[in-house]
Tab-separated table of C-alpha atoms in Angstrom:
chain	number	residue	atom	x	y	z
K	1	SER	CA	0.112	0.063	0.215
K	2	TYR	CA	0.912	3.642	-0.437
K	3	SER	CA	-0.090	6.877	1.053
K	4	VAL	CA	-1.115	9.941	-0.918
K	5	PRO	CA	-1.895	13.197	-0.078
K	6	ILE	CA	-5.232	14.809	-1.267
K	7	PRO	CA	-4.357	17.390	-3.901
K	8	GLY	CA	-5.349	20.905	-2.991
K	9	HIS	CA	-6.796	20.060	0.325
K	10	SER	CA	-5.552	22.221	3.208
K	11	SER	CA	-5.354	19.501	5.687
K	12	MET	CA	-3.149	17.413	3.514
K	13	GLU	CA	-4.735	14.328	4.990
K	14	ALA	CA	-3.529	11.011	3.586
K	15	LEU	CA	-5.397	8.179	2.159
K	16	THR	CA	-4.428	4.589	1.594
K	17	PRO	CA	-6.658	2.707	-1.052
K	18	ARG	CA	-5.958	-0.771	-0.522
K	19	ASN	CA	-8.504	-2.779	-2.591
K	20	VAL	CA	-11.270	-2.038	-5.242
K	21	ASP	CA	-13.850	-0.826	-2.661
K	22	GLU	CA	-11.609	1.481	-1.295
K	23	VAL	CA	-10.777	2.942	-4.506
K	24	PHE	CA	-14.284	3.332	-5.543
K	25	HIS	CA	-15.307	5.106	-2.337
K	26	ASP	CA	-12.537	7.420	-3.128
K	27	TYR	CA	-13.928	8.100	-6.503
K	28	GLU	CA	-17.427	8.330	-5.384
K	29	GLN	CA	-16.419	11.102	-2.917
K	30	ARG	CA	-14.333	13.048	-5.224
K	31	ARG	CA	-17.406	12.885	-7.709
K	32	LYS	CA	-19.777	13.960	-5.126
K	33	GLY	CA	-17.497	17.081	-4.612
K	34	LEU	CA	-17.399	17.943	-8.244
K	35	ILE	CA	-20.847	17.583	-8.932
K	36	THR	CA	-21.507	19.872	-5.835
K	37	ALA	CA	-19.361	22.493	-7.474
K	38	LEU	CA	-20.997	22.342	-10.785
K	39	THR	CA	-24.551	22.076	-9.415
K	40	SER	CA	-25.712	23.271	-6.019
K	41	GLU	CA	-22.673	25.510	-5.370
K	42	VAL	CA	-21.948	26.638	-8.938
K	43	ASP	CA	-22.311	30.540	-8.176
K	44	ARG	CA	-19.278	30.041	-5.689
K	45	PHE	CA	-17.448	27.942	-8.065
K	46	TYR	CA	-17.974	30.364	-10.746
K	47	ALA	CA	-16.821	33.356	-8.733
K	48	GLU	CA	-13.623	31.578	-7.538
K	49	CYS	CA	-12.475	30.904	-11.257
K	50	ASP	CA	-11.492	34.373	-11.720
K	51	PRO	CA	-9.763	34.767	-15.173
K	52	ASP	CA	-7.109	37.236	-13.645
K	53	LYS	CA	-5.886	34.606	-11.254
K	54	GLU	CA	-3.070	32.094	-12.152
K	55	ASN	CA	-3.738	28.682	-13.676
K	56	LEU	CA	-6.504	27.164	-11.508
K	57	CYS	CA	-7.594	23.481	-11.132
K	58	LEU	CA	-11.073	22.240	-9.900
K	59	TYR	CA	-10.332	19.489	-7.401
K	60	GLY	CA	-12.933	16.913	-5.799
K	61	ASN	CA	-11.414	15.713	-2.328
K	62	HIS	CA	-11.579	12.453	-0.734
K	63	ASP	CA	-14.001	13.678	1.997
K	64	GLY	CA	-16.585	14.899	-0.553
K	65	SER	CA	-15.573	18.428	-0.788
K	66	TRP	CA	-14.378	20.516	-3.648
K	67	GLU	CA	-12.031	23.595	-4.085
K	68	VAL	CA	-10.207	25.637	-6.672
K	69	ALA	CA	-6.689	25.761	-6.333
K	70	LEU	CA	-3.350	26.013	-7.961
K	71	PRO	CA	-1.920	22.593	-9.270
K	72	ALA	CA	0.560	20.695	-7.197
K	73	GLU	CA	4.044	22.150	-7.356
K	74	GLU	CA	5.718	18.824	-7.283
K	75	VAL	CA	6.750	17.318	-10.685
K	76	PRO	CA	5.826	14.981	-11.426
K	77	PRO	CA	2.696	15.105	-9.039
K	78	GLU	CA	1.594	12.629	-6.271
K	79	LEU	CA	-1.621	12.045	-8.267
K	80	PRO	CA	-2.770	12.930	-11.951
K	81	GLU	CA	-3.563	16.568	-11.969
K	82	PRO	CA	-7.066	17.836	-13.309
K	83	ALA	CA	-7.374	20.217	-16.292
K	84	LEU	CA	-5.221	23.297	-15.866
K	85	GLY	CA	-6.242	26.907	-16.160
K	86	ILE	CA	-10.166	26.335	-16.347
K	87	ASN	CA	-10.431	30.098	-15.121
K	88	PHE	CA	-8.945	31.555	-18.374
K	89	ALA	CA	-11.616	30.110	-20.691
K	90	ARG	CA	-14.536	31.182	-18.350
K	91	ASP	CA	-15.281	34.616	-19.764
K	92	GLY	CA	-14.739	33.586	-23.322
K	93	MET	CA	-17.613	30.925	-23.650
K	94	GLN	CA	-21.144	30.829	-22.897
K	95	LYS	CA	-21.620	29.852	-18.917
K	96	LYS	CA	-23.432	26.572	-19.989
K	97	ASP	CA	-20.835	25.475	-22.318
K	98	TRP	CA	-17.971	26.208	-20.004
K	99	LEU	CA	-19.290	24.232	-17.074
K	100	SER	CA	-19.904	21.492	-19.448
K	101	LEU	CA	-16.409	21.688	-20.663
K	102	VAL	CA	-15.279	21.442	-16.940
K	103	ALA	CA	-17.429	18.611	-16.292
K	104	VAL	CA	-15.917	16.495	-19.018
K	105	HIS	CA	-12.244	17.160	-17.859
K	106	SER	CA	-13.650	16.393	-14.426
K	107	ASP	CA	-14.770	13.089	-15.518
K	108	ALA	CA	-11.451	12.363	-17.425
K	109	TRP	CA	-9.522	13.238	-13.998
K	110	LEU	CA	-11.706	11.075	-11.991
K	111	MET	CA	-11.047	8.103	-14.006
K	112	ALA	CA	-7.317	8.832	-14.044
K	113	VAL	CA	-7.171	9.118	-10.395
K	114	ALA	CA	-9.043	5.887	-10.013
K	115	PHE	CA	-6.917	3.931	-12.275
K	116	TYR	CA	-3.798	5.372	-10.853
K	117	PHE	CA	-4.845	3.765	-7.541
K	118	GLY	CA	-5.550	0.677	-9.384
K	119	ALA	CA	-2.246	0.402	-11.309
K	120	LYS	CA	-1.497	-2.574	-9.203
K	121	PHE	CA	-4.689	-4.376	-9.607
K	122	ASP	CA	-5.064	-7.511	-11.825
K	123	LYS	CA	-7.470	-7.608	-14.686
K	124	TYR	CA	-10.124	-8.762	-12.777
K	125	GLU	CA	-10.089	-6.319	-10.032
K	126	ARG	CA	-9.787	-3.584	-12.843
K	127	ASP	CA	-12.834	-4.923	-14.696
K	128	ARG	CA	-14.701	-4.713	-11.286
K	129	LEU	CA	-13.425	-1.521	-10.690
K	130	PHE	CA	-14.753	-0.073	-13.954
K	131	LYS	CA	-18.025	-1.843	-13.587
K	132	LEU	CA	-18.648	0.081	-10.443
K	133	VAL	CA	-17.393	3.356	-11.674
K	134	ASN	CA	-19.698	2.707	-14.924
K	135	GLY	CA	-22.640	2.128	-12.880
K	136	LEU	CA	-22.672	5.924	-11.870
K	137	PRO	CA	-23.821	8.740	-14.175
K	138	THR	CA	-20.878	10.833	-15.050
K	139	VAL	CA	-20.450	14.257	-13.670
K	140	TYR	CA	-21.245	15.674	-17.199
K	141	GLU	CA	-24.416	13.346	-17.438
K	142	VAL	CA	-25.627	14.821	-13.906
K	143	LEU	CA	-24.938	18.460	-15.027
K	144	SER	CA	-26.499	18.082	-18.650
K	145	GLY	CA	-29.629	16.099	-17.190
K	146	LYS	CA	-28.860	13.194	-19.295
K	147	ALA	CA	-28.579	10.814	-16.252
K	148	THR	CA	-31.389	8.601	-15.710
K	149	LYS	CA	-32.436	6.935	-12.636
K	150	LYS	CA	-32.741	3.235	-13.229
K	151	LYS	CA	-34.751	0.744	-11.480
K	152	GLY	CA	-32.968	-1.653	-8.966
K	153	GLY	CA	-32.638	-0.145	-5.990
K	154	THR	CA	-30.100	1.710	-3.843
K	155	SER	CA	-29.877	1.220	-0.186
K	156	GLY	CA	-27.593	3.279	2.144
K	157	GLY	CA	-24.514	2.140	0.231
K	158	GLY	CA	-25.064	4.986	-2.270
K	159	GLU	CA	-25.575	4.915	-6.135
K	160	SER	CA	-23.434	1.941	-6.656
K	161	ARG	CA	-26.136	-0.534	-5.582
K	162	LYS	CA	-27.695	-0.931	-8.990
K	163	ARG	CA	-29.067	-4.320	-10.423
K	164	LYS	CA	-30.816	-5.708	-13.244
K	165	ALA	CA	-31.254	-2.359	-15.001
K	166	GLU	CA	-28.146	-2.805	-17.135
K	167	GLY	CA	-29.709	-5.753	-18.862
K	168	ALA	CA	-33.139	-5.451	-18.548
K	169	ALA	CA	-33.900	-3.685	-21.920
K	170	GLY	CA	-31.248	-5.249	-24.114
K	171	GLY	CA	-31.251	-8.726	-22.923
K	172	GLY	CA	-27.547	-8.812	-21.814
K	173	GLY	CA	-25.216	-8.006	-24.981
K	174	GLY	CA	-25.463	-11.278	-26.557
K	175	GLU	CA	-23.315	-13.373	-24.376
K	176	SER	CA	-23.641	-17.223	-24.681
K	177	LEU	CA	-24.503	-18.469	-21.141
K	178	PRO	CA	-25.879	-21.716	-19.850
K	179	PRO	CA	-29.448	-22.230	-19.967
K	180	PRO	CA	-31.134	-21.273	-16.774
K	181	PRO	CA	-33.217	-23.518	-14.518
K	182	SER	CA	-36.798	-23.382	-14.543
K	183	PHE	CA	-37.751	-20.506	-12.104
K	184	HIS	CA	-39.659	-21.386	-8.907
K	185	SER	CA	-41.538	-18.057	-9.367
K	186	SER	CA	-42.078	-15.068	-11.791
K	187	GLU	CA	-43.374	-12.449	-9.475
K	188	PRO	CA	-41.388	-10.475	-6.588
K	189	VAL	CA	-42.515	-11.141	-3.270
K	190	SER	CA	-42.255	-8.863	0.010
K	191	LYS	CA	-40.776	-11.709	2.119
K	192	PRO	CA	-38.027	-14.061	1.311
K	193	SER	CA	-39.234	-17.640	0.159
K	194	ASP	CA	-38.325	-20.731	1.895
K	195	GLY	CA	-34.678	-21.024	1.474
K	196	ARG	CA	-31.616	-19.698	3.066
K	197	ILE	CA	-29.862	-16.505	3.271
K	198	PHE	CA	-26.530	-16.797	1.682
K	199	ALA	CA	-23.770	-16.270	4.278
K	200	PRO	CA	-20.557	-14.251	3.372
K	201	LYS	CA	-18.467	-17.329	4.674
K	202	GLU	CA	-19.815	-19.707	1.950
K	203	ASN	CA	-18.300	-20.660	-1.126
K	204	ILE	CA	-19.636	-18.452	-3.948
K	205	MET	CA	-19.127	-21.278	-6.621
K	206	THR	CA	-21.882	-23.278	-4.845
K	207	LEU	CA	-24.287	-20.525	-6.184
K	208	GLN	CA	-23.829	-21.630	-9.846
K	209	GLY	CA	-26.895	-23.095	-11.162
K	210	CYS	CA	-29.015	-22.069	-8.217
K	211	GLN	CA	-32.471	-20.414	-7.986
K	212	VAL	CA	-32.371	-17.443	-5.789
K	213	GLU	CA	-34.256	-14.220	-4.721
K	214	LEU	CA	-32.297	-10.906	-4.874
K	215	PHE	CA	-33.709	-8.038	-2.535
K	216	TRP	CA	-34.105	-4.627	-4.145
K	217	PRO	CA	-34.069	-2.101	-1.338
K	218	ASP	CA	-35.979	0.746	-3.177
K	219	ASP	CA	-38.659	-1.642	-3.988
K	220	GLU	CA	-38.603	-3.475	-0.646
K	221	LEU	CA	-39.117	-6.628	-2.800
K	222	TRP	CA	-37.391	-9.758	-3.444
K	223	TYR	CA	-37.057	-10.592	-7.070
K	224	PRO	CA	-36.730	-14.303	-8.323
K	225	ALA	CA	-33.523	-15.004	-10.481
K	226	ALA	CA	-31.422	-17.771	-11.582
K	227	ILE	CA	-27.346	-17.849	-11.276
K	228	VAL	CA	-26.123	-19.295	-14.432
K	229	GLN	CA	-22.430	-18.722	-13.956
K	230	VAL	CA	-19.848	-17.514	-11.186
K	231	ASN	CA	-16.608	-15.745	-11.719
K	232	GLN	CA	-14.759	-16.588	-8.477
K	233	ARG	CA	-11.947	-14.301	-9.081
K	234	GLY	CA	-13.937	-11.462	-9.898
K	235	ARG	CA	-17.018	-12.322	-7.523
K	236	ILE	CA	-19.378	-11.566	-10.308
K	237	ALA	CA	-22.362	-13.719	-11.150
K	238	ASP	CA	-24.234	-13.921	-14.585
K	239	VAL	CA	-28.003	-13.512	-13.499
K	240	VAL	CA	-31.053	-14.203	-15.516
K	241	TYR	CA	-34.480	-12.936	-14.491
K	242	PRO	CA	-38.087	-14.788	-15.557
K	243	ASP	CA	-38.653	-12.108	-18.113
K	244	GLY	CA	-35.194	-12.845	-19.988
K	245	SER	CA	-33.341	-9.850	-18.796
K	246	LYS	CA	-29.657	-10.519	-17.666
K	247	GLU	CA	-27.128	-8.929	-15.257
K	248	LYS	CA	-23.643	-8.944	-14.259
K	249	LEU	CA	-24.160	-8.706	-10.301
K	250	GLU	CA	-21.446	-7.840	-8.097
K	251	LEU	CA	-22.051	-10.705	-5.273
K	252	ASP	CA	-20.149	-8.223	-2.754
K	253	ASP	CA	-23.130	-5.879	-3.276
K	254	VAL	CA	-25.533	-8.242	-1.987
K	255	ILE	CA	-24.211	-11.162	0.166
K	256	PRO	CA	-22.853	-8.917	3.154
K	257	ASP	CA	-26.261	-7.272	3.631
K	258	GLY	CA	-28.175	-10.519	3.424
K	259	HIS	CA	-29.881	-9.759	0.022
K	260	LEU	CA	-29.472	-13.128	-1.603
K	261	ASN	CA	-31.948	-16.054	-0.630
K	262	VAL	CA	-30.901	-19.411	-2.330
K	263	VAL	CA	-34.259	-20.928	-2.783
K	264	LYS	CA	-33.179	-24.068	-4.765
K	265	SER	CA	-29.590	-25.231	-4.936
K	266	SER	CA	-28.154	-26.739	-8.095
K	267	ALA	CA	-28.696	-30.372	-8.482
């Protein structure tokens, strides 16, 4: 592990992202700060980007705050730097277009920081990190209003707890998966059916071929599904629902919270 100061943060507190979840949490917090700067606190952000000042950058911080500051003096810097000199273009563009440009550059910076932290991850961890990041609307999508709220609830843990929606319309991207078993039910229920809640200590490979129910916190319902494949290293399951929609399910999103009920084990 390694310790990295937060750029532009007055306290210079350190963070040590050791795994995918910690890197994603850092991404979420920095993204939160950037969105705040470009939406609810946009007037203050606009005022701080004075074209008469030196080259300024917009930083999203690990604690969810934001600030406009000079770039790091170290060469090379401890972390990738955001776009330099955003203040110089402020008065030469329409305000809406300028904010959109800052948003796009902010998205690029967020990705750079996340994958800087993830440079030592293997391909499965990088894939999982990208899936988590891609489950959230970009800063630009939020600013432009293009972000759409997808069904498949979130629960206390924030916007990363999205399920089923990614594959619901398109049928899952044309992957060839084993045929699912017959479903025990086609309708969601308010309480889990007879079965057992899958425990974190259990072997996830035993889920392959099982009929399960997945709890969606926003709906407060348990949805029937079948797990047709499990990637043990990535801890990702290929899930099929009775309506034919498919999903790549992050098992660590549901198992620790007791949101996976095994109704029928594989033969």
